[in-house]
CSV table of C-alpha atoms and ligand atoms in Angstrom, one decimal:
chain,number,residue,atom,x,y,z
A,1,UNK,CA,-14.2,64.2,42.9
A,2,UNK,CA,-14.4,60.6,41.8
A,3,UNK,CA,-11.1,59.8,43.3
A,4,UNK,CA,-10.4,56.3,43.3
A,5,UNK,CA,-8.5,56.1,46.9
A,6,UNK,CA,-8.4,52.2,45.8
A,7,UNK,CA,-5.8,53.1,43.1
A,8,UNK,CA,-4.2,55.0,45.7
A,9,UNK,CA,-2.3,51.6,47.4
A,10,UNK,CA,1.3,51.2,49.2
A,11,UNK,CA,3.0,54.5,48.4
A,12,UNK,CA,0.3,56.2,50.3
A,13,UNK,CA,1.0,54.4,53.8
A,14,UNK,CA,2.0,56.7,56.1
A,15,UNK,CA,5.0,55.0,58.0
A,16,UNK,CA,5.6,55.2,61.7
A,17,UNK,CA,8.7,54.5,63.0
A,18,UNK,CA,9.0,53.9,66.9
A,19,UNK,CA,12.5,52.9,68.7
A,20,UNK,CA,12.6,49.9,70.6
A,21,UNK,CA,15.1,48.5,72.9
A,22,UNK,CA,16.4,45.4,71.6
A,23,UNK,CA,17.0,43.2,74.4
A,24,UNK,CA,13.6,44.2,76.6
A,25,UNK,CA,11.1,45.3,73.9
A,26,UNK,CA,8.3,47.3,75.2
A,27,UNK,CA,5.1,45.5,75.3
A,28,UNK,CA,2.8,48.5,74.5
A,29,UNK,CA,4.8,48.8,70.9
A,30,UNK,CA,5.1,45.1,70.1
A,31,UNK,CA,1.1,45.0,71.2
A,32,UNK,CA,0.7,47.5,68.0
A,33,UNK,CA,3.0,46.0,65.7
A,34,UNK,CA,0.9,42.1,66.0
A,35,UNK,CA,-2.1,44.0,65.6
A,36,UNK,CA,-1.0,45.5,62.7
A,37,UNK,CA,0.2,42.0,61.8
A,38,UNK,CA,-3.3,40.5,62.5
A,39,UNK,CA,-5.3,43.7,60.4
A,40,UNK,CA,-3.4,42.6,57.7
A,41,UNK,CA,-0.2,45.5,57.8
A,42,UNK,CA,3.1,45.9,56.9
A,43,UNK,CA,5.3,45.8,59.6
A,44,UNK,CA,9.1,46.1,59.9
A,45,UNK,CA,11.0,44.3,62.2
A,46,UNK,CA,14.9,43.5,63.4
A,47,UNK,CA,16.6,40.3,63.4
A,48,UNK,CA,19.7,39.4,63.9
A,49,UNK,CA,20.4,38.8,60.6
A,50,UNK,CA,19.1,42.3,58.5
A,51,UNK,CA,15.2,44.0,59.1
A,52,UNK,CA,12.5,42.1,57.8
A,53,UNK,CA,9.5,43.0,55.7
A,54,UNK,CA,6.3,41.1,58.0
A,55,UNK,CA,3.5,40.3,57.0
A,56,UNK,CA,0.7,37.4,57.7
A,57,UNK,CA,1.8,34.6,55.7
A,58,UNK,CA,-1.5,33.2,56.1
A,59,UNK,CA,-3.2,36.0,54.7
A,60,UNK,CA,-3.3,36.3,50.7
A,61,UNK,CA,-3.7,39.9,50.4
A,62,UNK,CA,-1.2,40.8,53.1
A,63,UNK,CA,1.2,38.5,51.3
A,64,UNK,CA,0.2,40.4,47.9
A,65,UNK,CA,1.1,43.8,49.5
A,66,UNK,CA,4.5,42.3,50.5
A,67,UNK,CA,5.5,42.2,46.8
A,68,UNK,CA,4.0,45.8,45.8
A,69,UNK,CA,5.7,47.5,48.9
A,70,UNK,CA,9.3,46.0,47.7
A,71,UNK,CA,8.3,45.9,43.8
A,72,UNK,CA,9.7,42.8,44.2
A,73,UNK,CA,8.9,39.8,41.7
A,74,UNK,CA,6.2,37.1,42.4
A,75,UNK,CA,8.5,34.2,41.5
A,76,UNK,CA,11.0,35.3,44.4
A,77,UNK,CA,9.6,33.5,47.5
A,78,UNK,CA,9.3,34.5,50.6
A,79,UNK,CA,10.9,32.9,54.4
A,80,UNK,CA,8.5,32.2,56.8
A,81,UNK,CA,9.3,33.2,60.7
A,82,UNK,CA,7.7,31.5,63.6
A,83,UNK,CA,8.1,32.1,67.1
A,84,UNK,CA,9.2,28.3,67.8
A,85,UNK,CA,10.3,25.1,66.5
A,86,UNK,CA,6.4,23.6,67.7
A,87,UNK,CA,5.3,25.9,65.8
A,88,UNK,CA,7.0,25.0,61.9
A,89,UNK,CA,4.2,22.4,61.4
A,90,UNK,CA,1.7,25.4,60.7
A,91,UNK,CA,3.7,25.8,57.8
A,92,UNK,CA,5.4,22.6,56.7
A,93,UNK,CA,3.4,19.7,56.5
A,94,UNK,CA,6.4,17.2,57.5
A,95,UNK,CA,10.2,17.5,58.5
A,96,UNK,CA,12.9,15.3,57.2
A,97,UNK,CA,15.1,13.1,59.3
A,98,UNK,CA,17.9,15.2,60.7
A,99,UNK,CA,15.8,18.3,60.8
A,100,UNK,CA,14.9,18.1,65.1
A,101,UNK,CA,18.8,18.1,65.1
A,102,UNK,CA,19.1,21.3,62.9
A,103,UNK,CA,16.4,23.0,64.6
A,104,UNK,CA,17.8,22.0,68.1
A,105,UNK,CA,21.7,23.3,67.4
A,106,UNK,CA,20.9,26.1,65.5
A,107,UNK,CA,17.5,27.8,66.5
A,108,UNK,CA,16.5,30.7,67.0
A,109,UNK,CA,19.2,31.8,64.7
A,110,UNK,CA,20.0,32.6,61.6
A,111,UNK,CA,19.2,29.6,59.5
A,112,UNK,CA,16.4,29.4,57.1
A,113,UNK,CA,15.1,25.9,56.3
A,114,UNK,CA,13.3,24.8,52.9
A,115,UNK,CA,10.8,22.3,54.0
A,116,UNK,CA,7.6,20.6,52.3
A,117,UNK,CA,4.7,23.4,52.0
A,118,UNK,CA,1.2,22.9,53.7
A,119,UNK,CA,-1.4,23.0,51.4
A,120,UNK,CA,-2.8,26.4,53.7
A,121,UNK,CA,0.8,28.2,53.2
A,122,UNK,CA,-0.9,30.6,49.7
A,123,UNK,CA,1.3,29.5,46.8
A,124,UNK,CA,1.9,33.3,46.7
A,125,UNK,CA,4.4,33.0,49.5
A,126,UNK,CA,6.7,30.6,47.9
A,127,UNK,CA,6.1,32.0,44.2
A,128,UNK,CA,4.6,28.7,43.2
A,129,UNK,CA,6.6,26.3,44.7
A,130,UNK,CA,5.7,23.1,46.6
A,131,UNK,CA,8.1,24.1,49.7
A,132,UNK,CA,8.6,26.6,52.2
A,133,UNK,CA,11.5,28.6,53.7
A,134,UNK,CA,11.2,28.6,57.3
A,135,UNK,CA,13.2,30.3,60.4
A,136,UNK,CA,12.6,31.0,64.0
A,137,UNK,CA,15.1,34.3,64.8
A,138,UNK,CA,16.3,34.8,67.8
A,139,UNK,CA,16.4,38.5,68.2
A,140,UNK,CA,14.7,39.1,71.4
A,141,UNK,CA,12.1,42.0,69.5
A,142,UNK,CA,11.5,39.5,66.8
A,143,UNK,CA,10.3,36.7,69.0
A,144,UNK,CA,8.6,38.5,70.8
A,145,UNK,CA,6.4,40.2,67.8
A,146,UNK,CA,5.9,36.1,66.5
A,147,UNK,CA,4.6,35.3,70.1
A,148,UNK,CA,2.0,38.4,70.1
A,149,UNK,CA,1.2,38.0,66.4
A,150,UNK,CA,0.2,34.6,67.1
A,151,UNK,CA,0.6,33.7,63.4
A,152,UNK,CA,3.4,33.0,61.0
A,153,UNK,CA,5.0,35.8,59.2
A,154,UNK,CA,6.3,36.5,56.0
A,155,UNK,CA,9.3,38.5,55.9
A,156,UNK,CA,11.9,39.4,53.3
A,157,UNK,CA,14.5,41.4,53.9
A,158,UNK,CA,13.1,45.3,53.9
A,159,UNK,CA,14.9,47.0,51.4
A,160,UNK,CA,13.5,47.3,47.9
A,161,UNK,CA,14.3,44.3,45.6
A,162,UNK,CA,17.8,44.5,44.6
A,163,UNK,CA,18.9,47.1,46.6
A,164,UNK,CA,21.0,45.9,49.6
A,165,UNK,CA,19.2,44.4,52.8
A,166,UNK,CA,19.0,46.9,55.1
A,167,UNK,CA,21.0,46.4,58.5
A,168,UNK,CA,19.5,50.1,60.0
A,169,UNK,CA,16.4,52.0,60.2
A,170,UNK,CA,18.1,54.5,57.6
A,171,UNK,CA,18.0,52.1,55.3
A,172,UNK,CA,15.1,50.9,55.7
A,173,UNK,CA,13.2,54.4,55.6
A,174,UNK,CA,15.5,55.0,52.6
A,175,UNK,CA,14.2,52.6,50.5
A,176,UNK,CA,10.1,52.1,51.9
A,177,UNK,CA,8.9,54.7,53.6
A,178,UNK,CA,5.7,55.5,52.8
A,179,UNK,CA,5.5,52.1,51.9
A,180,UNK,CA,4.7,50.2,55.2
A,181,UNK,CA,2.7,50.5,58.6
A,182,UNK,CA,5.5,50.3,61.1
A,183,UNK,CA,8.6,49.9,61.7
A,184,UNK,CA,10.5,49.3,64.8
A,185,UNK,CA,14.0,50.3,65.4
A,186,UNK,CA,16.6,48.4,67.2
A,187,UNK,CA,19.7,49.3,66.3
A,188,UNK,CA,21.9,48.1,63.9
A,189,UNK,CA,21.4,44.5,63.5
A,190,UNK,CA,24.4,42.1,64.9
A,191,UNK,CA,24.9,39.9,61.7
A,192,UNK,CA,24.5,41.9,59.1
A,193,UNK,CA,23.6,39.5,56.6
A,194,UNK,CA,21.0,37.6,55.7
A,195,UNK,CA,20.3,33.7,57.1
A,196,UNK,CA,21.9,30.7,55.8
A,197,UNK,CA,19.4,28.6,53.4
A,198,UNK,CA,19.3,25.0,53.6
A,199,UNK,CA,17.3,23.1,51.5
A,200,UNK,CA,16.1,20.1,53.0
A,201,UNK,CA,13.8,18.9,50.3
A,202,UNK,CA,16.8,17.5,48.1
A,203,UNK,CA,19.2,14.4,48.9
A,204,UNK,CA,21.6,15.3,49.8
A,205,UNK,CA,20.8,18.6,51.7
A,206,UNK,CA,22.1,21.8,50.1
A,207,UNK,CA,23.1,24.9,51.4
A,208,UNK,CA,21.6,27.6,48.8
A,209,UNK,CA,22.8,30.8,50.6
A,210,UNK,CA,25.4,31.0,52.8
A,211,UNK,CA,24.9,33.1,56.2
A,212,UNK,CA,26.0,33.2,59.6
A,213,UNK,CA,25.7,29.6,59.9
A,214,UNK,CA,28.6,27.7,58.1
A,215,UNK,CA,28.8,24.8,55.9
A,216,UNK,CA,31.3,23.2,58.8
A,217,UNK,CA,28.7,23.8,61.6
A,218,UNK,CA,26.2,22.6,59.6
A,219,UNK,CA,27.9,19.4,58.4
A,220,UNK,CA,28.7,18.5,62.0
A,221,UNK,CA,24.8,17.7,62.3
A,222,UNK,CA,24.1,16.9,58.8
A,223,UNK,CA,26.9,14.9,57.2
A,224,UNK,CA,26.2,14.8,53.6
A,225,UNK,CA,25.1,18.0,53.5
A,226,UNK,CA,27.0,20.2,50.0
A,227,UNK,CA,26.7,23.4,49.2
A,228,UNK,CA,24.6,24.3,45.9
A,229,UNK,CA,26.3,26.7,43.0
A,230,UNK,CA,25.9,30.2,44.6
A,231,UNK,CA,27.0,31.7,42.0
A,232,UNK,CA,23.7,30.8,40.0
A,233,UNK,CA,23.4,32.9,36.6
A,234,UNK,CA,20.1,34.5,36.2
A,235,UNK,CA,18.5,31.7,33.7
A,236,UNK,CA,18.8,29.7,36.7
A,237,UNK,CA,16.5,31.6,38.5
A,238,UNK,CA,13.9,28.6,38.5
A,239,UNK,CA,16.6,25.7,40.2
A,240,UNK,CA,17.0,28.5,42.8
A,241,UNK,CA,14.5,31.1,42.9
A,242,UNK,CA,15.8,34.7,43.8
A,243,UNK,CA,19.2,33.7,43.9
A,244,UNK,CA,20.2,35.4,40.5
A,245,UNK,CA,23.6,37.1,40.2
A,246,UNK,CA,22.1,40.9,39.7
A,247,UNK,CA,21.3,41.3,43.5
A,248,UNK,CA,22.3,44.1,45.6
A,249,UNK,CA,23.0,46.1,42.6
A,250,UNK,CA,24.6,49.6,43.0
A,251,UNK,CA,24.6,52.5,40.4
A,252,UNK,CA,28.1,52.2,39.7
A,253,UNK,CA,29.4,49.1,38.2
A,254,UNK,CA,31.3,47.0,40.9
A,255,UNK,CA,34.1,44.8,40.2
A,256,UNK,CA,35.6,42.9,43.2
A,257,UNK,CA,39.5,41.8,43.7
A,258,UNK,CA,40.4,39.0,45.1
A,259,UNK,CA,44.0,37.9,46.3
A,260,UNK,CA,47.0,38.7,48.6
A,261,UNK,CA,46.4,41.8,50.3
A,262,UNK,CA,49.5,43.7,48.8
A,263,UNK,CA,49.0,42.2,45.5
A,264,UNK,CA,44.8,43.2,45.1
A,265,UNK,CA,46.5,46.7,46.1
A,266,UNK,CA,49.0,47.2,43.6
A,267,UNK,CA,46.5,46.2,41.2
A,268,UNK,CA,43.6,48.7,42.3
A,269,UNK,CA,46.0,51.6,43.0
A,270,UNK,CA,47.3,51.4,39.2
A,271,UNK,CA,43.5,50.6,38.3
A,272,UNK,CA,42.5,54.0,40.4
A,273,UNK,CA,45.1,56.1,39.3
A,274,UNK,CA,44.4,55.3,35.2
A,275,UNK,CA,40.9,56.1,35.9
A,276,UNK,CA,42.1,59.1,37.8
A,277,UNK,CA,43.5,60.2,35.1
A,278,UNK,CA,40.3,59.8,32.6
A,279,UNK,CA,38.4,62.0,35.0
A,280,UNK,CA,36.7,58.9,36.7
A,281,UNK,CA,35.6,59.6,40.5
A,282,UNK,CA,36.1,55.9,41.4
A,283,UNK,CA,34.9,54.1,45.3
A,284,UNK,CA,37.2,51.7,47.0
A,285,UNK,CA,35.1,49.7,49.6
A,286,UNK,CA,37.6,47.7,51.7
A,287,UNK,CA,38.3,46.0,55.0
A,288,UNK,CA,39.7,48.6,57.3
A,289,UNK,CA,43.7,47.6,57.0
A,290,UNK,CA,43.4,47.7,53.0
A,291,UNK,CA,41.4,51.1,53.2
A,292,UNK,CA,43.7,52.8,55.5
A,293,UNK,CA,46.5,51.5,53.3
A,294,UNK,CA,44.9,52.7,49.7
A,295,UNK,CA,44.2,55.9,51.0
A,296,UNK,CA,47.2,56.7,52.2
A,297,UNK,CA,48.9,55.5,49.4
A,298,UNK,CA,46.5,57.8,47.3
A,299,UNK,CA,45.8,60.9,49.6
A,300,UNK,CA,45.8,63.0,46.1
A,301,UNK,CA,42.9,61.4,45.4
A,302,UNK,CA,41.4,61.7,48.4
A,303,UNK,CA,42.0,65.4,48.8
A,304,UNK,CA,40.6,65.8,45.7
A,305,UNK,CA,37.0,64.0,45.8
A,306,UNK,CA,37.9,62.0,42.8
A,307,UNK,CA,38.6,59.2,45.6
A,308,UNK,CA,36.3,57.6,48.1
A,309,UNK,CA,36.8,54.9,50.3
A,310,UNK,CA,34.8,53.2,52.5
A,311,UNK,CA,35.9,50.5,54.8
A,312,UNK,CA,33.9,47.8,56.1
A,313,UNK,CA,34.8,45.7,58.9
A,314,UNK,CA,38.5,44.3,59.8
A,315,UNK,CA,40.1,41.3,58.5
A,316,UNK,CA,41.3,40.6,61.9
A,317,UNK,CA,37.4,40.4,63.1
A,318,UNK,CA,35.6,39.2,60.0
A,319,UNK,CA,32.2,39.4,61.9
A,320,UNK,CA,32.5,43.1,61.3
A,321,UNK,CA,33.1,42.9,57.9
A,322,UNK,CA,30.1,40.9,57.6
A,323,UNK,CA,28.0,43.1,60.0
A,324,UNK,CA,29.2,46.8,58.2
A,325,UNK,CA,29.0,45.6,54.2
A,326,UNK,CA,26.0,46.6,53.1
A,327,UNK,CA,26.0,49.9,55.2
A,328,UNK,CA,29.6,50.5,53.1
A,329,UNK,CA,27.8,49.6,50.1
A,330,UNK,CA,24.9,51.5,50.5
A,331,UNK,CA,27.3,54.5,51.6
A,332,UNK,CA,29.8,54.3,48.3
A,333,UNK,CA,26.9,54.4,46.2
A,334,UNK,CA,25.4,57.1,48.1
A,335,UNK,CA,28.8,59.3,47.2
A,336,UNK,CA,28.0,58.9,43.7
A,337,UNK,CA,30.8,57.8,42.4
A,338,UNK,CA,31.4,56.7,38.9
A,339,UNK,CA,33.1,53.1,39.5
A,340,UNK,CA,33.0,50.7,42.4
A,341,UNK,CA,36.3,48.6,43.5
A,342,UNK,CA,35.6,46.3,46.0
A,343,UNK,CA,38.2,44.4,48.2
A,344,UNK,CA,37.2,40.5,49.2
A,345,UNK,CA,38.0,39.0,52.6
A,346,UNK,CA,39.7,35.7,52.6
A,347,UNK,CA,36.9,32.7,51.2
A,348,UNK,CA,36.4,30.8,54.5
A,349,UNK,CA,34.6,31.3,57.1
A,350,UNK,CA,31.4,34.3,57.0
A,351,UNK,CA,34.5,35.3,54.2
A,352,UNK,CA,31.9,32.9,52.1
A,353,UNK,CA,29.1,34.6,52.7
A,354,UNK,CA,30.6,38.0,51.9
A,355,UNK,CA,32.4,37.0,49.0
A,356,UNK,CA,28.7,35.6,47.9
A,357,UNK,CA,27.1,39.1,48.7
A,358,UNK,CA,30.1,41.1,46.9
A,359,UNK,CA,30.0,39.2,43.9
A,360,UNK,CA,26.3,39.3,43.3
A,361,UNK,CA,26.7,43.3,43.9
A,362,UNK,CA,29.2,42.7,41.1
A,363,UNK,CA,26.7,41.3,38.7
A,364,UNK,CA,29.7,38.4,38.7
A,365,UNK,CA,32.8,40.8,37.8
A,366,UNK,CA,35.9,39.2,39.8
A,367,UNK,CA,39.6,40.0,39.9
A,368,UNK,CA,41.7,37.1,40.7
A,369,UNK,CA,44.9,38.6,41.5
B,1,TXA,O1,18.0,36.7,57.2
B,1,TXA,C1,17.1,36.5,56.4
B,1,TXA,O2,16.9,35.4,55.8
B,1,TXA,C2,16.1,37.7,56.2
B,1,TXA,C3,15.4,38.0,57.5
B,1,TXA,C4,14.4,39.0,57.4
B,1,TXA,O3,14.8,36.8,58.0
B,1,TXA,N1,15.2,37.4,55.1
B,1,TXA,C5,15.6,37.4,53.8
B,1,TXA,O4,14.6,37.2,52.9
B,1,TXA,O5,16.8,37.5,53.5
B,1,TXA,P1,14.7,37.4,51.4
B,1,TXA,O6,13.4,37.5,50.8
B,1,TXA,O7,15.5,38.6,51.1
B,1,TXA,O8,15.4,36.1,50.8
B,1,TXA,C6,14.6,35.0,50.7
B,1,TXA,C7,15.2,34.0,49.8
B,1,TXA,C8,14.7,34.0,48.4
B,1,TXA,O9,15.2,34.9,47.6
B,1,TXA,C9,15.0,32.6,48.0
B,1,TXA,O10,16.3,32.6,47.5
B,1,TXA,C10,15.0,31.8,49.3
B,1,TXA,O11,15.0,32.7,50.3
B,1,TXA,N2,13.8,30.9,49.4
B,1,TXA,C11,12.7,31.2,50.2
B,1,TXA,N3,11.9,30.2,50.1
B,1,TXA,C12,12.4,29.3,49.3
B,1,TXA,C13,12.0,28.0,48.8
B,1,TXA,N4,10.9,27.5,49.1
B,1,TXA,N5,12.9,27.4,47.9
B,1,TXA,C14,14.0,27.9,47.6
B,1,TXA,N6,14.5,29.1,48.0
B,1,TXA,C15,13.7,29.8,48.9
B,2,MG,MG1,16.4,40.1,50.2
């Protein structure tokens, strides 16, 4: 008696999970999931670029139970989706020169634009700040749940804060079931990383995470457009909120090499055998041609448990790399292993935007070889 069910809040959710196909989402389940928007629930949902956390952005205590389900901090803020570029005025209150352009070339997709906030956006959403992060996705189950919803939602990436963004339904379950209403599952999501930030509040335009979209792409519409210091330490957390360097963080430390292919392996084979040696179970998580490589070179190892590696991707497609990384991480942290080596793909290209992810998993520990 005299239970207070109040006190009782997000762990207590009980979470249904219901598939959905990706490309012709059924209109019965994306009915539920915008009424479960509209009420007020958690819903998540795929995108193209990793799942996403919805909720109303319009609505304060929605937005509130946004934080609690991914114990995230309330000076991280959040991106805003909408189902079409008509529809970013219900969120920003204007829109820079160049901006029609942006939207026009690269939406739906995955690009997030910071904007000037409307005064009806809670200052919850954007932890305080006078602008807003806004993106219209294009994955076909995404648009359709904005259309439904008939309001802007508030979505970060589902997984708990600092864990990686989840790119399956595993890992979304894994880190918040219990925690949210629904969640629809479509598959692995294509990009595997989250959207490209540009902040189009400053002069010149900055790119504050790098995604899918490319600097080059991006600079084709908007000359003058630079990219801001990624690699932000965490006391800079105010200039670019959320963007610390402890992000993604596994259990084991993670240190990432950098360099020519047989070099970085030289390196990491002496590396793994020293620790070997010490009684270290270390992870090597690695483009597919380096893994294969290291582990043959190191089948001992391998044989024995005290080596685990875990490629992601291919060099000679670097979209996989991109789409399988934080599956690889998740899975070499899952093994339990005592030390993480990570291998970089070359810095060019979605290369950027890994390199960005990996050294943030890395809490900033690079290898130049
Ligand atoms: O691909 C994506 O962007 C995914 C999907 C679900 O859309 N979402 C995502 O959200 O990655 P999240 O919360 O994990 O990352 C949001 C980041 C914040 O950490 C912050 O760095 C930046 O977006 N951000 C959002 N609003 C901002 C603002 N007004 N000013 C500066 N940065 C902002
Ligand atoms: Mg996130």
């Amino acid at each position: 008696m005299g239970r207070r069910s109040t006190m009782l809040t997000v762990q207590t959710r009980s979470t249904r999970v219901v598939i959905v196909d990706p490309r012709h989402p059924d209109l019965d389940v994306i009915t539920q999931a915008a009424s479960t928007i509209q009420r007020g629930g958690l819903v998540v949902f795929p995108t193209e670029t990793v799942y996403g956390l919805g909720a109303n952005a319009l609505d304060v205590a929605a937005v509130a139970s946004i934080f609690d389900a991914k114990k995230r901090p309330p000076t991280d803020p959040l991106i805003v989706h909408v189902a079409d570029v008509a529809s970013v005025q219900t969120v920003a209150r204007s829109t820079p020169p160049g901006f029609s352009e942006i939207a026009r070339r690269f939406w739906p997709g995955p690009l997030t634009v910071i904007l000037p906030k409307r005064a009806d956006v809670p200052v919850t959403v954007t932890a305080g700040l006078d602008s807003v992060g806004v993106r219209v996705p294009a994955h076909p189950v995404a648009r359709a749940l904005l259309l439904a919803a008939n309001v802007p939602i508030a979505a970060p990436s589902a997984n708990l804060f600092s864990r990686p963004s989840p790119t399956r339904v595993s890992h979304v379950l894994a880190d918040l079931a219990g925690r949210v209403d629904l969640v629809l599952d479509a598959g692995p999501s294509e990009v595997g990383l989250e959207s490209t930030i540009l902040d189009m509040t400053t002069s010149p335009p900055l790119i504050r995470r790098p995604g899918g979209v490319s600097l080059p792409a991006i600079r084709e519409v908007l000359a003058n457009v630079q990219m801001s210091s990624v690699f932000a330490g965490a006391g800079e957390a105010q200039v670019a909120p959320g963007q610390m360097l402890r992000h993604y963080a596994p259990r084991a430390q993670l240190t990432v090499f950098v360099g020519q292919p047989s070099e970085v392996h030289l390196r990491i084979r002496a590396l793994i055998v020293d620790r070997a040696t010490e009684g270290i179970r270390i992870g090597v998580l690695a483009p597919r041609e380096d893994a294969i490589a290291l582990g043959a070179d190191l089948s001992v190892l391998t044989d024995s448990g005290q080596l685990v590696v875990q490629p992601y991707g291919s060099r000679v497609d670097p979209r996989t790399a991109a789409r399988e990384l934080f599956d690889a991480l998740r899975r070499v942290d899952d093994a339990a292993v005592d030390e993480i080596v990570a291998v970089a793909l070359e810095d060019s290209g979605i290369g950027i935007a890994i390199f960005d992810r990996l050294i943030r998993a890395a809490e900033g520990r690079v290898v130049r070889v």
